[in-house]
Coordinates of C-alpha atoms in Angstrom, one line a residue:
Chain A
X1 CA -0.6 -0.2 -0.1
X2 CA 1.1 3.2 -0.7
X3 CA 1.9 5.1 2.3
X4 CA 1.5 8.6 0.7
X5 CA -1.8 7.9 -1.0
X6 CA -3.6 6.6 2.2
X7 CA -7.1 8.7 2.5
X8 CA -8.0 6.9 5.8
X9 CA -6.4 5.7 9.2
X10 CA -7.5 4.1 12.3
X11 CA -5.3 4.2 14.6
X12 CA -5.3 2.2 17.3
X13 CA -8.5 2.6 17.8
X14 CA -10.1 1.6 21.6
X15 CA -14.2 1.9 22.3
X16 CA -15.9 0.7 25.6
X17 CA -19.5 0.8 26.2
X18 CA -21.0 0.4 30.0
X19 CA -23.5 -1.7 30.2
X20 CA -25.0 -2.9 34.5
X21 CA -21.5 -1.7 35.8
X22 CA -20.2 -4.7 33.0
X23 CA -17.3 -3.2 30.1
X24 CA -17.5 -4.3 27.2
X25 CA -14.1 -4.2 25.3
X26 CA -16.4 -3.6 21.7
X27 CA -13.2 -2.2 20.0
X28 CA -9.9 -3.2 20.7
X29 CA -6.7 -1.0 19.1
X30 CA -7.8 -1.9 15.5
X31 CA -6.0 0.0 13.4
X32 CA -6.9 0.4 9.5
X33 CA -5.6 2.2 6.5
X34 CA -7.5 3.2 3.0
X35 CA -5.8 4.6 -0.3
X36 CA -7.9 7.3 -1.6
X37 CA -10.7 6.1 -5.0
X38 CA -10.0 2.5 -3.1
X39 CA -12.8 0.0 -1.1
X40 CA -11.8 -1.5 2.2
X41 CA -14.1 -4.3 3.5
X42 CA -14.5 -5.2 6.6
X43 CA -15.7 -8.1 7.4
X44 CA -16.6 -9.7 10.3
X45 CA -19.3 -11.4 12.2
X46 CA -22.1 -10.1 14.8
X47 CA -20.7 -8.4 17.7
X48 CA -16.7 -8.0 16.4
X49 CA -17.3 -4.0 15.9
X50 CA -17.6 -3.5 12.9
X51 CA -20.1 -0.7 13.1
X52 CA -18.8 1.0 16.5
X53 CA -15.4 1.0 14.2
X54 CA -17.9 3.4 11.5
X55 CA -19.5 5.4 14.0
X56 CA -16.4 6.5 15.7
X57 CA -14.9 7.7 12.7
X58 CA -18.4 9.6 11.9
X59 CA -18.5 10.8 16.0
X60 CA -22.1 9.8 16.1
X61 CA -21.4 6.9 18.9
X62 CA -24.1 8.1 22.1
X63 CA -22.0 8.8 24.9
X64 CA -22.9 7.4 27.7
X65 CA -23.3 4.3 27.4
X66 CA -19.7 4.0 24.4
X67 CA -16.3 5.9 25.1
X68 CA -13.8 6.6 22.8
X69 CA -10.9 5.5 25.2
X70 CA -8.0 6.6 22.9
X71 CA -7.1 6.5 19.2
X72 CA -7.0 8.7 16.2
X73 CA -9.3 8.2 12.7
X74 CA -7.2 10.5 10.3
X75 CA -9.3 11.5 7.4
X76 CA -7.8 13.2 5.2
X77 CA -4.6 14.2 6.9
X78 CA -7.3 15.5 10.0
X79 CA -8.1 14.2 13.3
X80 CA -11.6 13.2 13.7
X81 CA -10.8 12.8 17.7
X82 CA -9.7 16.4 17.8
X83 CA -12.3 18.2 16.1
X84 CA -15.1 19.6 17.6
X85 CA -18.9 18.9 17.8
X86 CA -19.6 21.5 16.5
X87 CA -16.8 21.0 13.0
X88 CA -17.6 17.9 13.5
X89 CA -21.9 18.7 12.0
X90 CA -19.6 20.2 9.1
X91 CA -18.1 17.6 7.7
X92 CA -21.3 14.6 8.8
X93 CA -22.7 14.3 5.6
X94 CA -20.2 16.5 3.7
X95 CA -17.0 15.4 3.6
X96 CA -17.7 12.0 5.6
X97 CA -21.0 10.7 4.6
X98 CA -22.7 7.4 5.9
X99 CA -24.9 4.5 4.5
X100 CA -26.9 2.4 7.0
X101 CA -28.0 -1.0 7.1
X102 CA -31.1 -1.3 7.1
X103 CA -33.2 1.2 4.2
X104 CA -36.5 0.5 6.1
X105 CA -36.1 2.5 9.5
X106 CA -33.3 5.1 8.3
X107 CA -35.6 7.3 6.2
X108 CA -37.9 9.9 8.2
X109 CA -41.8 8.5 7.4
X110 CA -43.7 11.1 7.4
X111 CA -41.0 13.4 4.8
X112 CA -41.5 13.2 1.4
X113 CA -38.4 11.5 0.1
X114 CA -37.0 14.9 -2.0
X115 CA -37.2 17.2 0.6
X116 CA -35.0 14.7 2.6
X117 CA -32.9 14.7 0.0
X118 CA -32.9 18.5 -0.4
X119 CA -32.4 18.9 3.3
X120 CA -29.6 17.2 3.2
X121 CA -28.0 19.1 0.3
X122 CA -29.5 22.5 1.8
X123 CA -27.4 21.6 5.0
X124 CA -24.2 21.8 3.3
X125 CA -24.7 24.8 1.0
X126 CA -26.2 27.2 2.8
X127 CA -26.1 29.4 -0.8
X128 CA -29.4 27.9 -2.2
X129 CA -32.9 28.6 -1.6
X130 CA -35.5 25.7 -1.9
X131 CA -36.4 25.5 -5.1
X132 CA -32.7 25.2 -5.8
X133 CA -31.9 21.7 -2.9
X134 CA -35.1 20.8 -4.7
X135 CA -34.0 20.8 -7.9
X136 CA -30.2 19.5 -6.8
X137 CA -32.4 16.1 -4.9
X138 CA -34.0 16.0 -8.1
X139 CA -30.9 15.0 -10.0
X140 CA -29.3 13.2 -7.1
X141 CA -32.3 10.7 -7.5
X142 CA -32.2 10.1 -10.9
X143 CA -28.4 9.6 -9.9
X144 CA -29.3 6.5 -8.2
X145 CA -32.2 5.4 -10.9
X146 CA -35.8 6.7 -9.8
X147 CA -37.1 8.8 -11.8
X148 CA -37.6 12.8 -10.4
X149 CA -41.6 12.4 -10.7
X150 CA -41.3 10.4 -7.4
X151 CA -40.0 12.8 -5.2
X152 CA -43.1 13.8 -4.3
X153 CA -43.9 10.5 -2.7
X154 CA -43.5 8.9 1.0
X155 CA -40.7 6.4 2.2
X156 CA -43.6 3.7 2.5
X157 CA -44.5 4.1 -1.3
X158 CA -41.1 2.5 -1.9
X159 CA -39.7 -0.7 -2.5
X160 CA -36.7 -1.8 0.1
X161 CA -33.9 -1.7 -2.7
X162 CA -36.1 1.9 -3.9
X163 CA -35.2 2.8 0.4
X164 CA -31.7 1.9 -0.1
X165 CA -31.3 4.2 -3.3
X166 CA -32.8 6.5 -1.8
X167 CA -30.1 6.5 1.4
X168 CA -27.5 5.7 -1.0
X169 CA -28.7 9.5 -2.9
X170 CA -28.9 11.2 0.0
X171 CA -25.2 9.8 1.1
X172 CA -23.1 10.4 -2.3
X173 CA -25.9 14.3 -2.5
X174 CA -22.5 15.9 -1.7
X175 CA -19.5 14.6 -2.8
X176 CA -18.4 12.9 -0.1
X177 CA -14.9 12.0 -0.1
X178 CA -15.1 9.2 2.2
X179 CA -18.0 6.8 2.4
X180 CA -19.1 4.6 5.0
X181 CA -21.0 1.5 3.3
X182 CA -22.5 -0.2 6.7
X183 CA -24.0 -3.7 5.5
X184 CA -25.9 -1.2 2.4
X185 CA -27.4 -4.5 1.0
X186 CA -27.7 -7.0 4.0
X187 CA -32.0 -6.5 4.0
X188 CA -32.2 -6.5 0.0
X189 CA -32.4 -9.7 -1.7
X190 CA -30.1 -11.1 -4.1
X191 CA -30.9 -9.9 -7.5
X192 CA -31.3 -6.1 -5.8
X193 CA -27.7 -6.3 -4.1
X194 CA -26.6 -7.0 -7.1
X195 CA -27.8 -3.3 -9.0
X196 CA -27.6 -1.6 -6.0
X197 CA -23.6 -3.1 -5.3
X198 CA -23.1 -2.3 -8.8
X199 CA -24.4 1.0 -8.9
X200 CA -22.4 1.8 -5.8
X201 CA -19.7 0.8 -7.5
X202 CA -19.9 2.9 -10.7
X203 CA -21.0 6.1 -8.8
X204 CA -17.7 6.0 -6.5
X205 CA -15.6 5.7 -9.3
X206 CA -17.2 8.3 -10.8
X207 CA -16.3 10.3 -7.6
X208 CA -13.1 9.2 -6.8
X209 CA -14.8 8.2 -3.6
X210 CA -12.9 6.0 -0.8
X211 CA -15.0 3.8 0.6
X212 CA -15.2 1.5 3.6
X213 CA -17.2 -1.6 3.6
X214 CA -19.1 -3.4 6.6
X215 CA -20.1 -6.4 5.3
X216 CA -20.8 -10.6 6.8
X217 CA -20.7 -11.8 3.9
X218 CA -17.3 -12.5 2.1
X219 CA -19.1 -13.0 -1.5
X220 CA -19.4 -9.3 -1.3
X221 CA -16.6 -7.9 -0.3
X222 CA -14.7 -10.7 -2.9
X223 CA -16.9 -8.4 -6.0
X224 CA -16.9 -4.6 -4.4
X225 CA -13.2 -4.5 -2.6
X226 CA -9.8 -3.5 -3.5
X227 CA -8.2 -4.9 0.8
X228 CA -10.2 -6.2 3.0
X229 CA -9.6 -6.1 7.0
X230 CA -11.0 -9.7 8.7
X231 CA -11.8 -8.2 12.9
X232 CA -12.7 -10.6 15.3
X233 CA -13.7 -9.6 19.1
X234 CA -13.0 -5.5 18.4
X235 CA -9.8 -6.6 17.2
X236 CA -8.1 -6.9 13.3
X237 CA -6.4 -10.0 13.3
X238 CA -5.8 -9.9 9.0
X239 CA -5.2 -8.0 6.6
X240 CA -4.3 -6.8 3.2
X241 CA -5.2 -7.3 -0.6
X242 CA -8.6 -9.0 -1.7
X243 CA -6.1 -11.6 -3.2
X244 CA -4.0 -12.1 0.0
X245 CA -7.1 -12.6 2.2
X246 CA -8.8 -14.7 0.1
X247 CA -6.1 -16.2 -1.9
X248 CA -3.7 -17.1 0.7
X249 CA -5.2 -16.9 4.0
X250 CA -3.6 -17.2 7.4
X251 CA -5.7 -16.8 10.4
X252 CA -7.1 -19.3 11.5
X253 CA -10.3 -17.8 12.0
X254 CA -9.8 -16.5 8.5
X255 CA -9.7 -20.0 6.7
X256 CA -12.7 -21.5 9.5
X257 CA -15.0 -18.5 7.5
X258 CA -13.7 -19.8 4.5
X259 CA -14.2 -23.2 5.3
X260 CA -17.9 -22.8 7.1
X261 CA -19.2 -21.6 4.5
X262 CA -21.2 -23.7 1.9
X263 CA -20.2 -23.3 -1.5
X264 CA -21.3 -23.3 -5.0
X265 CA -18.8 -25.0 -7.1
X266 CA -18.3 -27.5 -4.9
X267 CA -19.8 -31.4 -3.3
X268 CA -19.3 -31.3 0.2
X269 CA -21.6 -34.3 2.8
X270 CA -20.6 -31.9 5.2
X271 CA -19.7 -28.6 6.2
X272 CA -16.9 -27.7 8.3
X273 CA -18.2 -25.6 11.7
X274 CA -16.0 -23.4 13.3
X275 CA -16.6 -24.7 17.1
X276 CA -17.8 -22.8 20.1
X277 CA -18.7 -19.1 20.0
X278 CA -17.9 -15.8 19.8
X279 CA -16.7 -14.7 23.0
X280 CA -18.9 -12.5 25.6
X281 CA -17.0 -9.4 24.7
X282 CA -17.2 -8.3 28.5
X283 CA -15.0 -11.3 29.2
X284 CA -12.2 -11.5 27.1
X285 CA -9.9 -14.4 26.4
X286 CA -6.6 -13.7 27.6
X287 CA -3.9 -13.6 25.1
X288 CA -5.4 -14.3 21.5
X289 CA -9.1 -13.1 21.1
X290 CA -10.0 -16.7 19.0
X291 CA -8.0 -19.1 20.7
X292 CA -11.1 -21.0 22.7
X293 CA -12.5 -22.0 18.8
X294 CA -8.7 -22.4 17.2
X295 CA -7.7 -26.0 16.6
X296 CA -3.9 -25.0 16.6
X297 CA -3.9 -23.4 20.0
X298 CA -0.8 -23.6 22.0
X299 CA 0.1 -22.6 25.8
X300 CA 1.7 -19.3 24.1
X301 CA -1.4 -18.1 22.1
X302 CA -3.7 -18.5 26.3
X303 CA -1.0 -15.9 27.7
X304 CA 0.5 -12.8 24.8
X305 CA -0.3 -10.1 23.5
X306 CA -0.6 -11.1 20.0
X307 CA 1.4 -8.7 17.7
X308 CA -0.1 -8.3 13.7
X309 CA 2.8 -10.1 11.9
X310 CA 4.0 -9.3 7.7
X311 CA 3.3 -12.9 6.4
X312 CA 4.4 -10.8 3.0
X313 CA 4.1 -7.7 1.8
X314 CA 1.4 -5.2 3.1
X315 CA -0.1 -9.2 4.2
X316 CA -0.7 -9.3 7.9
X317 CA -2.3 -11.9 10.2
X318 CA -2.4 -11.9 14.2
X319 CA -0.9 -15.2 15.4
X320 CA 1.9 -16.0 16.9
X321 CA 2.2 -19.4 15.0
X322 CA 1.3 -18.0 11.7
X323 CA 5.2 -19.0 10.8
X324 CA 4.7 -22.1 12.5
X325 CA 1.3 -23.6 10.1
X326 CA 1.3 -24.9 6.8
X327 CA -1.4 -23.2 5.2
Chain B
X1 CA -44.4 -45.0 -2.9
X2 CA -46.5 -42.4 -1.4
X3 CA -44.8 -39.1 -1.5
X4 CA -44.8 -37.6 2.9
X5 CA -46.0 -34.2 1.4
X6 CA -47.6 -34.2 -1.7
X7 CA -49.3 -30.3 -2.8
X8 CA -52.1 -30.2 -5.6
X9 CA -53.0 -27.2 -7.5
X10 CA -52.7 -25.6 -3.6
X11 CA -53.5 -21.4 -3.3
X12 CA -53.8 -19.2 -0.9
X13 CA -55.0 -15.9 -1.4
X14 CA -55.5 -12.3 1.2
X15 CA -57.9 -10.0 0.8
X16 CA -56.6 -6.8 1.0
X17 CA -57.6 -3.5 0.9
X18 CA -56.3 -3.5 -3.4
X19 CA -58.4 -6.7 -4.1
X20 CA -57.2 -10.2 -3.4
X21 CA -53.4 -11.2 -3.1
X22 CA -52.1 -14.3 -5.0
X23 CA -49.7 -14.5 -1.9
X24 CA -49.5 -19.1 -2.8
X25 CA -51.4 -19.5 -6.9
X26 CA -51.7 -23.1 -8.1
X27 CA -47.9 -24.6 -6.8
X28 CA -48.0 -27.9 -7.1
X29 CA -44.8 -30.3 -5.7
X30 CA -44.2 -33.5 -3.9
X31 CA -41.5 -34.6 -1.1
X32 CA -40.5 -37.8 -1.0
X33 CA -39.6 -39.4 2.7
X34 CA -36.3 -38.7 3.3
X35 CA -35.8 -35.8 1.1
X36 CA -35.7 -31.9 0.9
X37 CA -37.1 -29.7 -0.9
X38 CA -35.6 -26.3 -1.2
X39 CA -38.0 -23.2 -2.3
X40 CA -36.2 -20.2 -3.4
X41 CA -37.3 -16.9 -3.9
X42 CA -36.8 -12.9 -3.1
X43 CA -38.7 -11.9 -0.1
X44 CA -42.6 -11.1 -1.0
X45 CA -42.8 -14.5 -3.2
X46 CA -45.0 -16.3 -1.0
X47 CA -42.4 -19.0 0.0
X48 CA -43.6 -18.8 4.1
X49 CA -47.1 -18.4 3.6
X50 CA -46.2 -21.8 1.0
X51 CA -44.8 -23.5 3.7
X52 CA -47.0 -21.6 5.9
X53 CA -50.5 -23.1 3.8
X54 CA -49.0 -26.6 3.8
X55 CA -48.6 -27.4 7.9
X56 CA -51.6 -25.8 8.0
X57 CA -51.2 -22.6 10.0
X58 CA -53.2 -21.3 7.2
X59 CA -56.8 -22.0 5.9
X60 CA -55.8 -23.3 1.9
X61 CA -58.3 -21.6 -1.1
X62 CA -58.3 -24.1 -2.7
X63 CA -56.2 -26.8 -4.1
X64 CA -55.1 -30.2 -2.0
X65 CA -53.0 -30.8 0.7
X66 CA -51.4 -35.1 0.6
X67 CA -49.4 -35.8 3.9
X68 CA -49.0 -39.8 3.7
X69 CA -51.5 -40.1 0.6
X70 CA -54.3 -38.5 3.1
X71 CA -56.0 -35.4 2.3
X72 CA -55.6 -32.6 5.4
X73 CA -56.4 -29.6 3.4
X74 CA -59.4 -28.8 5.8
X75 CA -59.1 -31.5 8.3
X76 CA -60.4 -30.7 11.2
X77 CA -60.7 -31.8 15.3
X78 CA -58.8 -34.7 16.3
X79 CA -58.1 -35.0 12.8
X80 CA -56.3 -31.7 12.2
X81 CA -54.0 -32.7 15.9
X82 CA -53.3 -35.6 14.6
X83 CA -52.3 -34.6 11.8
X84 CA -50.2 -31.4 12.8
X85 CA -48.2 -33.7 15.3
X86 CA -47.1 -35.2 12.1
X87 CA -46.2 -31.5 10.6
X88 CA -43.4 -29.2 11.9
X89 CA -42.2 -25.8 11.7
X90 CA -38.8 -24.0 12.6
X91 CA -38.9 -20.5 12.3
X92 CA -36.9 -17.2 11.1
X93 CA -35.9 -16.3 14.2
X94 CA -35.2 -17.6 17.1
X95 CA -35.0 -14.3 18.8
X96 CA -38.8 -14.3 18.5
X97 CA -40.3 -17.4 18.1
X98 CA -39.3 -17.8 21.3
X99 CA -41.2 -17.5 24.0
X100 CA -39.3 -15.0 26.7
X101 CA -41.3 -16.0 29.8
X102 CA -40.6 -20.0 29.1
X103 CA -37.5 -22.4 30.0
X104 CA -36.0 -24.0 27.8
X105 CA -37.4 -27.3 29.6
X106 CA -40.5 -25.7 29.7
X107 CA -40.8 -24.3 26.0
X108 CA -39.4 -28.3 25.0
X109 CA -41.6 -30.3 27.3
X110 CA -45.2 -28.8 26.3
X111 CA -45.2 -30.5 22.8
X112 CA -45.0 -33.3 25.0
X113 CA -47.1 -32.7 27.7
X114 CA -49.9 -31.3 25.8
X115 CA -49.6 -34.9 23.2
X116 CA -51.1 -37.5 26.2
X117 CA -48.8 -39.1 24.6
X118 CA -46.6 -39.5 28.1
X119 CA -47.8 -40.4 31.3
X120 CA -46.0 -39.5 33.7
X121 CA -43.3 -36.4 34.6
X122 CA -40.4 -38.2 35.2
X123 CA -41.1 -40.0 31.2
X124 CA -41.3 -36.3 30.2
X125 CA -38.0 -35.4 31.6
X126 CA -36.6 -38.3 30.0
X127 CA -37.6 -37.3 26.8
X128 CA -36.2 -34.3 26.8
X129 CA -32.6 -35.1 28.1
X130 CA -32.9 -37.4 24.9
X131 CA -34.2 -34.3 23.1
X132 CA -32.1 -32.2 24.6
X133 CA -28.8 -34.6 24.5
X134 CA -29.8 -35.0 20.2
X135 CA -29.9 -31.9 19.3
X136 CA -26.7 -30.6 21.2
X137 CA -28.3 -28.6 23.8
X138 CA -26.1 -28.5 27.3
X139 CA -28.2 -29.4 30.4
X140 CA -27.3 -26.9 32.0
X141 CA -29.0 -24.7 30.3
X142 CA -32.2 -27.0 31.4
X143 CA -33.8 -23.5 33.4
X144 CA -32.2 -21.0 30.6
X145 CA -34.3 -18.3 29.1
X146 CA -34.3 -17.3 25.6
X147 CA -32.1 -13.6 26.2
X148 CA -29.0 -16.1 28.4
X149 CA -28.3 -17.8 25.6
X150 CA -27.1 -16.5 21.9
X151 CA -28.8 -17.2 19.3
X152 CA -27.2 -21.1 17.7
X153 CA -28.2 -21.8 21.4
X154 CA -32.0 -20.5 20.4
X155 CA -31.9 -22.3 17.3
X156 CA -31.6 -25.5 18.8
X157 CA -33.8 -25.1 21.3
X158 CA -36.3 -24.4 18.4
X159 CA -35.2 -27.5 16.6
X160 CA -35.9 -29.2 19.5
X161 CA -39.3 -28.3 20.4
X162 CA -40.0 -29.2 16.8
X163 CA -38.9 -32.9 16.9
X164 CA -40.2 -33.4 20.0
X165 CA -43.7 -35.2 18.8
X166 CA -41.9 -37.4 16.4
X167 CA -42.6 -35.7 13.4
X168 CA -42.1 -37.4 9.7
X169 CA -42.3 -33.6 8.3
X170 CA -40.5 -30.2 9.3
X171 CA -40.7 -27.3 7.0
X172 CA -37.9 -25.1 7.9
X173 CA -38.4 -21.2 7.0
X174 CA -35.3 -20.0 6.7
X175 CA -33.9 -21.7 10.4
X176 CA -30.2 -20.0 9.5
X177 CA -31.0 -17.2 7.9
X178 CA -30.5 -15.0 11.4
X179 CA -27.1 -16.7 12.1
X180 CA -23.7 -15.9 11.8
X181 CA -22.0 -18.1 9.2
X182 CA -20.1 -20.2 11.7
X183 CA -22.8 -21.1 13.8
X184 CA -24.5 -21.6 10.5
X185 CA -22.6 -24.1 9.6
X186 CA -23.1 -25.6 12.5
X187 CA -27.0 -25.6 12.9
X188 CA -26.9 -27.3 9.4
X189 CA -25.1 -29.9 9.6
X190 CA -27.3 -30.4 12.6
X191 CA -30.1 -30.8 10.3
X192 CA -28.6 -32.8 8.1
X193 CA -27.5 -35.4 10.8
X194 CA -31.4 -35.3 12.0
X195 CA -32.5 -36.0 8.6
X196 CA -30.8 -38.8 8.5
X197 CA -31.2 -40.6 11.4
X198 CA -34.5 -40.6 12.0
X199 CA -36.0 -40.3 8.0
X200 CA -37.4 -36.6 8.4
X201 CA -38.6 -34.7 5.8
X202 CA -37.7 -31.4 4.4
X203 CA -39.0 -28.5 3.1
X204 CA -36.4 -25.6 3.5
X205 CA -37.7 -21.9 2.8
X206 CA -34.4 -19.9 2.3
X207 CA -33.4 -16.9 0.5
X208 CA -29.3 -18.3 0.2
X209 CA -28.6 -19.9 -3.0
X210 CA -25.5 -21.5 -1.4
X211 CA -27.0 -22.6 1.7
X212 CA -30.0 -24.7 -0.5
X213 CA -27.7 -26.1 -3.0
X214 CA -26.4 -27.3 -0.2
X215 CA -29.1 -29.1 1.9
X216 CA -31.7 -29.7 -0.6
X217 CA -31.6 -32.9 -2.9
X218 CA -34.7 -31.2 -4.5
X219 CA -34.7 -27.2 -5.1
X220 CA -38.3 -25.7 -6.2
X221 CA -38.0 -21.8 -7.7
X222 CA -41.0 -19.8 -7.1
X223 CA -41.7 -15.9 -8.7
X224 CA -45.1 -13.8 -7.2
X225 CA -47.1 -16.6 -6.2
X226 CA -45.7 -19.6 -8.3
X227 CA -43.9 -21.9 -9.3
X228 CA -41.5 -20.9 -11.9
X229 CA -38.7 -24.2 -12.3
X230 CA -38.1 -27.2 -10.4
X231 CA -35.5 -29.6 -10.5
X232 CA -33.4 -31.9 -8.6
X233 CA -30.4 -29.5 -7.0
X234 CA -28.2 -30.1 -9.1
X235 CA -29.2 -30.2 -12.7
X236 CA -30.8 -26.9 -11.3
X237 CA -27.4 -25.4 -10.5
X238 CA -26.0 -27.1 -14.0
X239 CA -28.4 -26.1 -15.9
X240 CA -30.8 -23.9 -15.1
X241 CA -33.2 -22.5 -17.7
X242 CA -36.0 -20.0 -16.9
X243 CA -34.2 -16.2 -17.3
X244 CA -35.6 -15.7 -13.4
X245 CA -33.6 -18.6 -12.0
X246 CA -30.9 -17.6 -14.4
X247 CA -30.4 -14.6 -13.0
X248 CA -31.2 -15.7 -9.3
X249 CA -28.2 -17.6 -10.0
X250 CA -26.2 -14.7 -11.5
X251 CA -26.0 -12.5 -8.7
X252 CA -25.5 -14.7 -6.0
X253 CA -22.0 -12.9 -4.9
X254 CA -19.3 -15.8 -5.9
X255 CA -16.0 -16.0 -2.8
X256 CA -13.7 -17.0 -6.1
X257 CA -12.4 -14.0 -7.5
X258 CA -10.2 -15.4 -9.8
X259 CA -14.0 -16.0 -12.3
X260 CA -16.3 -13.5 -11.9
X261 CA -20.1 -14.5 -12.9
X262 CA -21.6 -13.1 -15.8
X263 CA -23.5 -11.8 -14.7
X264 CA -27.4 -11.0 -15.2
X265 CA -29.0 -7.5 -13.2
X266 CA -32.2 -7.7 -13.8
X267 CA -33.8 -4.6 -14.1
X268 CA -36.9 -3.2 -12.2
X269 CA -37.9 -5.0 -8.5
X270 CA -40.8 -7.8 -8.3
X271 CA -43.8 -6.0 -7.8
X272 CA -46.6 -7.8 -6.0
X273 CA -48.8 -11.1 -6.7
X274 CA -52.2 -8.6 -5.7
X275 CA -54.5 -8.6 -8.6
X276 CA -51.7 -10.0 -10.8
X277 CA -52.6 -9.7 -14.8
X278 CA -53.4 -12.7 -16.6
X279 CA -49.7 -14.8 -18.3
X280 CA -46.0 -14.9 -17.5
X281 CA -45.2 -12.6 -14.0
X282 CA -41.5 -12.1 -14.2
X283 CA -42.5 -11.5 -18.1
X284 CA -42.3 -7.6 -17.0
X285 CA -38.3 -7.7 -15.9
X286 CA -37.7 -9.8 -18.8
X287 CA -35.4 -9.1 -21.4
X288 CA -36.8 -12.5 -23.7
X289 CA -40.6 -11.0 -22.9
X290 CA -42.9 -11.0 -26.0
X291 CA -46.3 -11.2 -26.7
X292 CA -47.0 -14.8 -26.5
X293 CA -46.3 -14.5 -22.8
X294 CA -49.0 -12.9 -22.0
X295 CA -51.0 -15.8 -21.7
X296 CA -50.9 -18.1 -18.9
X297 CA -48.2 -20.4 -18.6
X298 CA -47.9 -24.2 -16.6
X299 CA -45.1 -25.7 -15.9
X300 CA -43.7 -28.3 -18.6
X301 CA -40.8 -31.2 -18.5
X302 CA -38.0 -30.7 -20.2
X303 CA -35.9 -33.1 -18.3
X304 CA -36.1 -36.0 -15.7
X305 CA -38.1 -34.2 -12.7
X306 CA -37.1 -31.2 -14.3
X307 CA -40.0 -28.6 -15.1
X308 CA -40.2 -25.0 -16.4
X309 CA -42.7 -22.6 -16.6
X310 CA -41.4 -20.3 -19.8
X311 CA -43.4 -20.3 -22.6
X312 CA -40.0 -19.2 -25.2
X313 CA -38.1 -21.8 -23.3
X314 CA -37.0 -23.9 -26.7
X315 CA -36.4 -20.3 -28.8
X316 CA -34.0 -18.8 -25.9

């Protein structure tokens, strides 16, 4: 990766939630890098901390219960953690936009979709009057493949796929430099997913937007991302180019994830699940967070702080046995 | 051999303010003992309604449901109760399908008590221990409430409840959609083990095509209340014929990064099955649609057990 071209860099981010006097260790020292105009796929299972990272970058985590303990989120050379709330208001939706997972709840049910998009546009360009903002909103709708005359309709008149298009139109209305897409197609059917993903990619290329794509679906990563980071229990366990992760997975968790997927082009009698469950984030295991489920775990996996090891240029893996294991 | 489940021209319509919603409209299929019929389609295509009508959670509008050759389409009273012991369901969301105020033990023992097959509390407890063992729930969870368990364990409880009365037919309504990949594989393996041990017959409703390919012997593809293609599972993936099946299969994101899919992106979206026009319901989104598609369609046999509903099948 070219360090000069890095647009987003998250350094050593730590986020905790407090609930009932318990501390939930959601994000434990995460570092990520995303180049200008590229797409980084962040893959992990429920509760791994994916959404918390995206919300930390935008500083929209509710505090309390969430607390960003330490770390930096540098976007285009500026650390978001140092910004005042007033400055953040200007950045959100302008320089950085987010697409949320569930289009059914992300829209205001009592405003027409046109008004909702115009509201965003007007907020970021105060020179526009209402009419001009609405005209721009209609352009944004056309951009995502919805006819402008439907701008006067309400969200309930739209299907799930179209609502997600509206959400995307809103996110891209002000040409953001960084797009945080949190499971943008999880709530949609496969044929609609294919439409939306190809549309996001096309718009992203046209505007040279950098994108952090959060998903649990390795297939979506394979089709849309340049680089991949795998997260488990609030830690990045493996990162590298898409080819590194898909062709030469190194961490036992990544290998396990691939093995657990039913394959379309292979005949298998039984799948190979990863045994056990993801750990309770308030009682994370010592050492490697994955060791209780790992078939290769040894004594040293249980007590050491496991560092990231570079297994090949640009391909990192958080496993102390990675060089001993045959891959 | 008499199939465990056979349905003939089954229909379930719902009245809605705008008219009639033809959620299931003239579906026929049969499932042999010990086999799995996968039903795939997009949300709103009627696949869950089909499953629920078969196990008589909905009263069918017309058509027949045969359970081991016996017509149960409009069974009532004792006959319905007996049929239901034999037809069970595993629900999609293990978070909302378990009663939050009942412990695992209460949830699983309830069907055992209602059936009156067991004479004493001790017998029920024995049976329950056996069920826990079969589905892999540790007995220390006996007195746990659903909120104390993760999704995978909850779904195991749902499965234990479904198989408690030794049904022959289990309708699995997206049983792994709410689970993470690593846990999903555990539950799929469990379902396949149970099927092997007890010769269970499954109908497996899902929108996940890689899951359905893995578990099914036979697959039916649904579009707006009707079957558009039904075929043995291998044949369907090797040789999909209906334009909708082709688009559906090509839309699956592949994890093979070196062989990108030749993708057919469908225009438009699934409309609704409310007051549909006669003819092929997929025609408005189909690139091959012509005038002949507005005539009523029917399934035609194109290979062994392989049926397609498309009038232009020989031309495209």
